[in-house]
Amino acid sequence: MNPRIGFALVVLASGCGSDGGSDDQAGTDPTSSSSASAGSLETSATTATTTAGTTTPGESSSSGDATSNPTSSSSADSSSDDGATTGPPDANGCPADAPSSWVGCEDFDGIDDPASQIPQWNVYEDAFGVEADGDDPSDLALRITLTPGLQFGGWVTLRWGDGPVGGVVDSPDAQLDEVWVRYSLRTGDDWPGYEIGDVGEVIAMNGPDWAIAAEMAIRGDANGRLHPLGWTCIFDGVLACNGNNEWSGALQLIWQEQGTGTFFDAAGAGQSRCVEAYMRLNTPGAADGEAQVWVDGVQEIGTDGVDFRESWSEFGINALRFTNFAEPPSEPLDFWVDDVVIATERVGCD
């Protein structure tokens, strides 16, 4: 790990890795993390209380470097379910006639009190909202706003399977060692071309304290491309994270990959992208984990031979987190997430 770890913010339940891309432009460091307090923050910030406590994100900045030498592959099933579904939602928020492989869905249309309905709603100021994205007031989406002067504005976590309790948890009894995730991602119509930061984290976390055991963090770099990172907090078979120390050095970077498509430049403003991610935890005791990401059906990255968790097997992959973590822009910049599906087979974009 780079010794320059730590930002001026308080993070008590988890945060996000950052990445400066592979270029010489200014940005955040893939191995940087969130830890130190820079003083008290306003207690009026909207936060969500979990078993790990109440978190209050705040202002910070960072820089640094990192090294990694991942290998790339493409071994996940490339087939997909038929995306056309109708009918009222089932117990997991999915359409009644959705494929049986869909274990959780969130279109945000039924969310009117995010702090009580979403498992983790840790929000500082106006960094997130559930609002109409377009002319139809009933078609809601998750708004994420990069805010001037605020590098980290909190996070929103969707949950499925066995793990931390809070809000609505889909398929609560499942323990999944591999998942496919699909969601739409749209930058605002006035997006100027900017390093977007985190755009999704697929996580295996501990139940009692929301501690991260392993994750794939999907990020954008300074050139508008994807630069996903892989993290672990399992050492000698033991979970070292506790819900408070993840981004103060407990998590360790184990791989990073560079995508080739450009999505977050000014030319992409207002465009809705279909993001798909596949993560498979390694067989306990073997280094055979995988991670892949597609955008609009085209594979951007793939890596295999990953040891996400050594022999640890207490929980599977059970969370998708959206954070507000990027270099602060000069003006507020919005991007939107919608139509989230979690599945045991590839979902596709149709």
XYZ file of C-alpha atoms in Angstrom:
350
model
C 0.000 0.000 0.000
C 1.085 3.567 -0.667
C 2.061 5.217 2.637
C 0.069 8.330 1.785
C -3.203 6.911 3.041
C -5.860 9.026 4.681
C -8.157 11.886 3.899
C -9.717 14.616 6.015
C -13.085 13.003 6.648
C -14.789 10.698 9.082
C -15.742 7.231 7.857
C -17.100 4.841 10.458
C -18.776 2.110 8.428
C -16.943 1.979 5.099
C -16.062 4.148 2.196
C -14.517 3.835 -1.204
C -11.194 3.287 -2.887
C -9.986 5.953 -5.253
C -8.077 5.968 -8.462
C -6.112 8.499 -10.399
C -6.156 6.532 -13.620
C -3.098 5.704 -15.652
C -2.419 9.220 -16.881
C -0.434 12.228 -15.775
C -3.537 14.269 -15.069
C -4.601 15.228 -11.584
C -6.792 12.754 -9.759
C -7.121 10.481 -6.771
C -4.953 7.456 -6.061
C -6.160 3.859 -6.497
C -4.623 2.871 -3.180
C -5.794 5.900 -1.238
C -8.463 5.489 1.410
C -10.611 7.377 3.879
C -9.712 7.615 7.534
C -8.734 10.745 9.447
C -11.046 13.405 10.832
C -10.371 17.011 9.894
C -12.574 18.359 12.622
C -16.236 18.343 13.444
C -18.905 18.296 10.737
C -22.394 19.700 10.884
C -24.675 17.401 12.829
C -27.527 18.336 10.518
C -26.095 16.051 7.825
C -28.548 13.317 6.873
C -27.120 9.972 7.989
C -28.248 6.401 8.405
C -27.490 4.422 11.554
C -26.320 0.846 11.133
C -24.972 -1.733 13.545
C -21.587 -0.130 12.963
C -22.795 3.285 14.084
C -23.778 6.600 12.538
C -21.506 7.929 9.821
C -20.948 11.521 8.822
C -18.994 12.007 5.603
C -17.315 15.356 5.026
C -14.767 17.285 3.031
C -11.313 16.064 1.961
C -8.747 15.731 -0.792
C -5.905 13.375 -1.703
C -3.250 12.259 -4.172
C -0.705 9.468 -4.575
C 0.354 6.488 -6.646
C -0.074 2.725 -6.785
C 1.201 -0.340 -8.551
C -0.473 -3.535 -9.583
C 0.046 -6.203 -12.218
C -3.263 -7.979 -12.778
C -3.945 -10.577 -15.418
C -6.946 -10.272 -17.692
C -9.404 -12.922 -18.822
C -12.982 -13.389 -19.924
C -14.339 -16.604 -18.501
C -17.775 -15.653 -17.113
C -20.893 -16.861 -18.909
C -21.619 -14.408 -21.725
C -25.235 -15.464 -22.144
C -28.035 -13.345 -20.705
C -31.619 -13.605 -19.533
C -34.361 -12.007 -21.576
C -34.606 -8.516 -20.086
C -38.256 -8.010 -21.100
C -40.414 -8.350 -17.974
C -43.826 -7.183 -16.879
C -46.156 -7.412 -13.921
C -46.191 -6.056 -10.367
C -43.013 -6.455 -8.317
C -42.360 -9.593 -6.319
C -40.951 -9.724 -2.783
C -37.492 -8.822 -4.116
C -38.693 -5.828 -6.106
C -38.416 -7.659 -9.424
C -41.227 -7.932 -12.004
C -43.503 -10.893 -11.321
C -42.407 -12.662 -14.500
C -38.698 -11.923 -14.100
C -36.322 -14.868 -14.601
C -35.809 -17.034 -11.529
C -32.133 -16.072 -11.588
C -33.003 -12.496 -10.550
C -32.538 -12.313 -6.779
C -32.965 -8.571 -6.263
C -34.134 -5.470 -8.143
C -34.383 -1.742 -7.473
C -35.922 0.789 -9.857
C -36.330 3.414 -7.083
C -39.901 4.192 -8.202
C -41.334 3.042 -4.869
C -38.813 4.912 -2.710
C -40.325 7.863 -0.847
C -38.271 7.644 2.374
C -34.764 6.498 1.379
C -33.348 6.561 4.903
C -35.818 3.887 6.049
C -36.277 1.934 2.818
C -32.685 1.599 1.610
C -30.379 -0.543 3.805
C -27.682 2.151 4.054
C -28.437 5.797 3.314
C -25.378 7.661 4.586
C -25.749 11.041 2.923
C -24.039 14.365 3.551
C -25.846 17.524 2.467
C -27.426 17.051 -1.003
C -24.957 14.482 -2.335
C -27.723 11.935 -3.104
C -31.428 11.931 -3.783
C -34.171 9.724 -5.197
C -35.828 11.914 -7.800
C -37.383 11.946 -11.251
C -34.765 11.652 -13.977
C -36.654 13.158 -16.893
C -40.128 14.477 -17.599
C -42.077 11.614 -15.998
C -42.416 12.430 -12.267
C -43.157 8.783 -11.469
C -39.949 7.477 -13.072
C -37.473 7.856 -10.208
C -33.753 7.173 -10.093
C -30.847 7.555 -7.681
C -29.216 10.946 -8.180
C -25.555 11.263 -7.177
C -24.139 14.785 -7.093
C -20.451 15.655 -7.140
C -20.334 18.787 -5.009
C -17.863 21.704 -4.954
C -15.651 21.534 -1.875
C -16.807 18.023 -0.949
C -14.688 15.058 -2.002
C -16.751 12.433 -0.198
C -20.485 12.930 0.236
C -21.464 9.530 1.609
C -22.827 6.301 0.178
C -25.965 4.343 -0.568
C -25.925 0.555 -0.187
C -28.379 -1.928 -1.688
C -28.449 -5.360 -0.043
C -29.373 -8.922 -0.814
C -28.632 -12.259 0.799
C -27.321 -13.125 4.235
C -25.484 -10.202 5.812
C -26.072 -6.879 7.569
C -29.663 -6.092 8.529
C -31.359 -2.798 7.720
C -33.942 -1.449 5.307
C -35.225 -3.761 2.593
C -32.981 -6.784 1.956
C -33.760 -8.903 -1.111
C -33.485 -12.727 -0.984
C -32.342 -12.475 2.664
C -31.449 -16.157 3.063
C -29.215 -16.456 -0.005
C -25.440 -16.811 0.196
C -23.984 -16.115 -3.234
C -20.340 -16.617 -4.100
C -20.906 -15.195 -7.584
C -23.288 -12.518 -8.846
C -24.129 -10.594 -11.986
C -25.126 -6.968 -11.503
C -26.846 -4.763 -14.088
C -27.824 -1.099 -13.816
C -28.183 1.996 -15.963
C -25.812 4.915 -15.463
C -26.451 8.341 -16.985
C -24.389 11.502 -16.665
C -26.299 14.795 -16.537
C -27.089 16.703 -19.711
C -24.563 19.374 -18.704
C -21.756 16.912 -17.888
C -18.578 18.719 -19.019
C -16.248 15.736 -19.121
C -14.973 15.015 -15.616
C -13.301 12.288 -13.557
C -16.470 10.735 -12.185
C -14.912 8.665 -9.393
C -16.815 5.691 -7.997
C -19.771 4.386 -10.018
C -20.478 1.138 -8.141
C -18.914 -1.281 -5.642
C -19.823 -4.977 -5.561
C -19.078 -6.155 -2.022
C -18.901 -9.215 0.211
C -19.421 -7.878 3.720
C -19.673 -9.217 7.240
C -23.104 -9.368 8.862
C -22.529 -8.017 12.385
C -20.735 -4.760 11.537
C -20.976 -4.104 7.761
C -17.244 -4.767 7.455
C -15.942 -5.222 3.900
C -14.305 -8.591 3.288
C -13.770 -8.236 -0.474
C -14.971 -5.941 -3.210
C -14.760 -4.872 -6.824
C -14.849 -1.070 -7.086
C -15.942 0.242 -10.496
C -14.412 3.670 -11.071
C -13.848 6.197 -13.809
C -10.444 7.709 -14.549
C -9.327 11.158 -15.687
C -9.809 10.254 -19.350
C -13.422 9.171 -18.940
C -12.639 5.454 -19.029
C -13.274 2.725 -16.474
C -10.514 1.739 -14.052
C -11.938 -0.922 -11.681
C -10.069 -1.996 -8.551
C -10.126 -5.178 -6.466
C -9.758 -5.149 -2.676
C -9.512 -7.704 0.120
C -9.532 -7.541 3.907
C -8.896 -11.242 4.596
C -5.434 -12.116 5.882
C -4.427 -15.560 7.143
C -8.085 -16.534 6.818
C -9.254 -13.808 9.219
C -11.345 -10.715 8.460
C -9.227 -7.705 9.445
C -11.862 -5.045 8.733
C -14.398 -4.089 11.385
C -16.701 -1.580 9.717
C -14.575 1.356 10.880
C -11.049 0.740 9.603
C -11.501 -0.239 5.955
C -10.150 2.926 4.400
C -7.563 3.669 7.065
C -5.320 0.940 5.707
C -7.059 -2.356 6.503
C -8.217 -3.056 2.946
C -5.473 -4.036 0.518
C -5.492 -3.514 -3.246
C -5.084 -6.850 -5.049
C -5.781 -5.955 -8.676
C -6.672 -3.119 -11.004
C -7.703 -3.067 -14.658
C -7.981 -0.347 -17.300
C -10.948 -0.140 -19.662
C -10.682 1.117 -23.235
C -14.017 2.832 -23.950
C -14.607 6.509 -23.158
C -17.895 7.188 -21.356
C -17.536 10.180 -19.051
C -16.272 12.863 -21.430
C -18.363 15.828 -22.588
C -19.467 13.927 -25.696
C -21.143 11.373 -23.425
C -23.232 13.926 -21.520
C -26.830 12.843 -21.075
C -26.239 9.344 -22.429
C -27.587 6.371 -20.503
C -25.165 3.437 -20.301
C -25.887 -0.155 -19.384
C -23.297 -1.289 -16.839
C -22.898 -5.006 -16.127
C -20.517 -6.478 -13.578
C -19.648 -10.057 -12.697
C -17.830 -11.020 -9.517
C -17.004 -14.509 -8.318
C -15.318 -15.109 -4.999
C -12.517 -17.627 -5.046
C -13.068 -21.162 -3.838
C -11.883 -21.090 -0.198
C -8.188 -21.889 -0.229
C -7.739 -21.377 -3.990
C -6.912 -18.331 -6.123
C -9.646 -18.710 -8.741
C -11.856 -15.651 -8.268
C -12.993 -13.529 -11.209
C -14.184 -10.013 -12.007
C -15.544 -8.579 -15.243
C -17.276 -5.378 -16.364
C -19.226 -4.607 -19.535
C -20.675 -1.321 -20.802
C -23.503 -1.463 -23.347
C -22.760 -5.145 -23.871
C -19.055 -4.670 -24.650
C -16.548 -6.108 -22.201
C -14.316 -3.434 -20.716
C -12.218 -5.424 -18.254
C -11.750 -8.985 -17.074
C -9.416 -10.557 -14.566
C -9.143 -14.044 -13.089
C -6.943 -15.997 -10.703
C -8.009 -13.631 -7.919
C -7.713 -14.548 -4.235
C -10.470 -12.357 -2.828
C -10.903 -14.126 0.530
C -8.324 -16.889 1.152
C -10.256 -19.528 3.164
C -12.902 -17.171 4.613
C -16.468 -18.263 3.796
C -18.782 -16.735 6.416
C -20.693 -14.541 3.936
C -21.041 -14.285 0.190
C -21.389 -11.291 -2.114
C -24.271 -9.343 -0.647
C -24.107 -5.614 -1.400
C -23.940 -3.019 -4.156
C -22.777 0.387 -2.991
C -22.850 3.741 -4.745
C -20.556 6.351 -3.262
C -20.019 10.033 -3.816
C -16.240 10.070 -3.991
C -14.366 12.202 -6.524
C -12.245 15.307 -6.815
C -14.643 18.194 -6.067
C -15.799 19.998 -9.228
C -16.198 23.761 -9.547
C -19.956 23.351 -10.129
C -22.351 20.570 -9.000
C -22.385 17.625 -11.411
C -25.094 14.961 -11.384
C -25.140 11.381 -12.546
C -28.009 8.925 -12.213
C -28.380 5.212 -11.437
C -31.525 3.207 -12.187
C -32.940 -0.237 -13.004
C -30.632 -2.262 -10.769
C -30.810 -6.056 -11.078
C -28.846 -8.622 -9.053
C -28.833 -12.132 -10.508
C -27.177 -15.536 -10.525
C -26.921 -15.421 -14.341
C -25.986 -12.621 -16.680
C -28.888 -10.171 -17.054
C -28.049 -8.327 -20.265
C -29.174 -4.871 -21.346
C -32.451 -5.564 -23.185
